[in-house]
Amino acid sequence: MIGKDIYYAAQCLREGKLVSIPTETVYGLAANAFDLDAVLSIFHAKNRPTFNPLIVHCANVSQINDFVTHFSPNAKKLAAAFMPGPLTLLLPKKPNIHDLITAGSEKVAIRIPNHALTLELLQNIDFPLTAPSANPFGYISPTSAKHVAAQLGDKIPYILDGGECSVGIESTIVGFTEADKVQVYRLGGLSVEDLEKVVGNVEILSHSDDKPATPGRLLSHYAPKTPFYLGNITDLFAQYADKKVGILAFSQLFEGVVKENQIILSGQGSVTEAARNLFAALRSLDALNVEVILAEFVPNEGLGKAINDRLRRAAA
Ligand code: TXA
Ligand code: MG
């Protein structure tokens, strides 16, 4: 069922049922973080391996203290600047956060989603919500209630419809070293430039593909079902000339392929707009019945870094 009733959503969650929640980044598949059976059912619904930990979502910064033992100075600065918002903090967990949520790690990932409906929902329950993106494991994240319904509708009692996600790409995940240096574990909806305005230089971790520090970093992720190639579209097109081709372009149509089989991420060349359109574009291209999808990188600035990261993973 799809609707906008936060009281019904709250009731489902209290009863240990799953609810898909809108956020500014992507839709989540939420359960009461303190109800282990409910948390387990998230892994089943998504077909997600339990070694992949989950983000805890709460309503405000002061609540975070209920779940973590230590809030470093830089973590506090980032929380003050960007929460609610597309930022997830990795902080040392209290025992009330179960190992199933952190996959055995001593650190819990916490975020406050910046979406009016979900914030209101969080204020109406007395437990935090743990939620991965509401897609089958490995597939493209959903940025509308319709996307969620299309793939997990039969497994989720209620989808809270909050419209289309305004940011469109998952949250930026940051952790902190012993010396409180900020490390980016996942590029996402908050740009590195914005982080650096508040805490100075940050380190962007790049992980080996077989043993990622954050399992969502598995190289093959966010993948459409159609073979997906990334690079210079003219070169790729020459290579796949004999195939029925779909194009994912940044700001301009590619000559030589019919318009109907092309999607432009941002006609005005904005990486922020491109981020908002990215996952819906991948889904649309995947539904086109083309044999291959050819895509190009976007400018590597602002949210462009996170877009290029997702494109690489879609192509892996
Ligand atoms: O924007 C978002 O972050 C969305 C919305 C729904 O909040 N959530 C999301 O969740 O993208 P998910 O599960 O699809 O991705 C969360 C990532 C995973 O790659 C997971 O490995 C990492 O966060 N993660 C979660 N807890 C962690 C922990 N304790 N240590 C390291 N990585 C963690
Ligand atoms: Mg995900």
PDB file of N, CA and C and ligand atoms in Angstrom, residues 26 46 48 52 132-142 170 186 216 221-222, ligand 2:
ATOM      1  N   VAL A  26      17.502   9.101  -1.050  1.00  0.00           N
ATOM      2  CA  VAL A  26      16.780   8.024  -1.743  1.00  0.00           C
ATOM      3  C   VAL A  26      15.750   7.468  -0.748  1.00  0.00           C
ATOM      4  N   LYS A  46      15.295  -7.391   1.074  1.00  0.00           N
ATOM      5  CA  LYS A  46      16.233  -6.856   0.079  1.00  0.00           C
ATOM      6  C   LYS A  46      17.132  -7.918  -0.522  1.00  0.00           C
ATOM      7  N   ARG A  48      19.674  -9.009   1.066  1.00  0.00           N
ATOM      8  CA  ARG A  48      20.946  -8.347   1.365  1.00  0.00           C
ATOM      9  C   ARG A  48      21.749  -9.193   2.330  1.00  0.00           C
ATOM     10  N   ASN A  52      26.548  -6.680   5.603  1.00  0.00           N
ATOM     11  CA  ASN A  52      26.447  -5.283   5.161  1.00  0.00           C
ATOM     12  C   ASN A  52      25.640  -4.485   6.191  1.00  0.00           C
ATOM     13  N   PRO A 132      18.194   0.676   5.079  1.00  0.00           N
ATOM     14  CA  PRO A 132      19.023   0.753   3.873  1.00  0.00           C
ATOM     15  C   PRO A 132      18.178   1.369   2.761  1.00  0.00           C
ATOM     16  N   SER A 133      18.774   1.608   1.616  1.00  0.00           N
ATOM     17  CA  SER A 133      17.986   2.051   0.468  1.00  0.00           C
ATOM     18  C   SER A 133      16.988   0.949   0.104  1.00  0.00           C
ATOM     19  N   ALA A 134      15.813   1.349  -0.389  1.00  0.00           N
ATOM     20  CA  ALA A 134      14.704   0.395  -0.586  1.00  0.00           C
ATOM     21  C   ALA A 134      14.731  -0.234  -1.981  1.00  0.00           C
ATOM     22  N   ASN A 135      15.865  -0.857  -2.307  1.00  0.00           N
ATOM     23  CA  ASN A 135      16.010  -1.553  -3.585  1.00  0.00           C
ATOM     24  C   ASN A 135      16.500  -2.970  -3.318  1.00  0.00           C
ATOM     25  N   PRO A 136      16.237  -3.907  -4.239  1.00  0.00           N
ATOM     26  CA  PRO A 136      16.859  -5.215  -4.088  1.00  0.00           C
ATOM     27  C   PRO A 136      18.382  -5.045  -4.080  1.00  0.00           C
ATOM     28  N   PHE A 137      19.097  -5.822  -3.311  1.00  0.00           N
ATOM     29  CA  PHE A 137      20.541  -5.691  -3.151  1.00  0.00           C
ATOM     30  C   PHE A 137      21.231  -5.635  -4.515  1.00  0.00           C
ATOM     31  N   GLY A 138      22.060  -4.610  -4.718  1.00  0.00           N
ATOM     32  CA  GLY A 138      22.834  -4.511  -5.950  1.00  0.00           C
ATOM     33  C   GLY A 138      22.164  -3.708  -7.054  1.00  0.00           C
ATOM     34  N   TYR A 139      20.844  -3.475  -6.941  1.00  0.00           N
ATOM     35  CA  TYR A 139      20.163  -2.724  -7.996  1.00  0.00           C
ATOM     36  C   TYR A 139      20.161  -1.218  -7.662  1.00  0.00           C
ATOM     37  N   ILE A 140      19.601  -0.449  -8.600  1.00  0.00           N
ATOM     38  CA  ILE A 140      19.599   1.012  -8.493  1.00  0.00           C
ATOM     39  C   ILE A 140      18.702   1.473  -7.330  1.00  0.00           C
ATOM     40  N   SER A 141      19.155   2.464  -6.563  1.00  0.00           N
ATOM     41  CA  SER A 141      18.360   2.983  -5.443  1.00  0.00           C
ATOM     42  C   SER A 141      17.116   3.717  -5.954  1.00  0.00           C
ATOM     43  N   PRO A 142      16.010   3.652  -5.179  1.00  0.00           N
ATOM     44  CA  PRO A 142      14.763   4.293  -5.606  1.00  0.00           C
ATOM     45  C   PRO A 142      14.688   5.761  -5.192  1.00  0.00           C
ATOM     46  N   GLU A 170      22.620   8.798  -2.608  1.00  0.00           N
ATOM     47  CA  GLU A 170      22.708   8.429  -1.194  1.00  0.00           C
ATOM     48  C   GLU A 170      23.596   9.391  -0.403  1.00  0.00           C
ATOM     49  N   ARG A 186      32.016   7.081   1.813  1.00  0.00           N
ATOM     50  CA  ARG A 186      31.197   6.986   0.596  1.00  0.00           C
ATOM     51  C   ARG A 186      30.904   8.401   0.121  1.00  0.00           C
ATOM     52  N   GLY A 216      28.778  -1.265   1.010  1.00  0.00           N
ATOM     53  CA  GLY A 216      28.067  -0.660  -0.118  1.00  0.00           C
ATOM     54  C   GLY A 216      29.045  -0.248  -1.202  1.00  0.00           C
ATOM     55  N   HIS A 221      27.646  -2.435  -8.127  1.00  0.00           N
ATOM     56  CA  HIS A 221      26.534  -1.992  -7.304  1.00  0.00           C
ATOM     57  C   HIS A 221      25.775  -0.981  -8.126  1.00  0.00           C
ATOM     58  N   TYR A 222      24.581  -0.655  -7.730  1.00  0.00           N
ATOM     59  CA  TYR A 222      23.803   0.365  -8.433  1.00  0.00           C
ATOM     60  C   TYR A 222      23.664  -0.001  -9.909  1.00  0.00           C
TER      61      TYR A 222
HETATM   62 MG    MG B   2      21.913   0.930  -0.913  1.00  0.00          MG
END
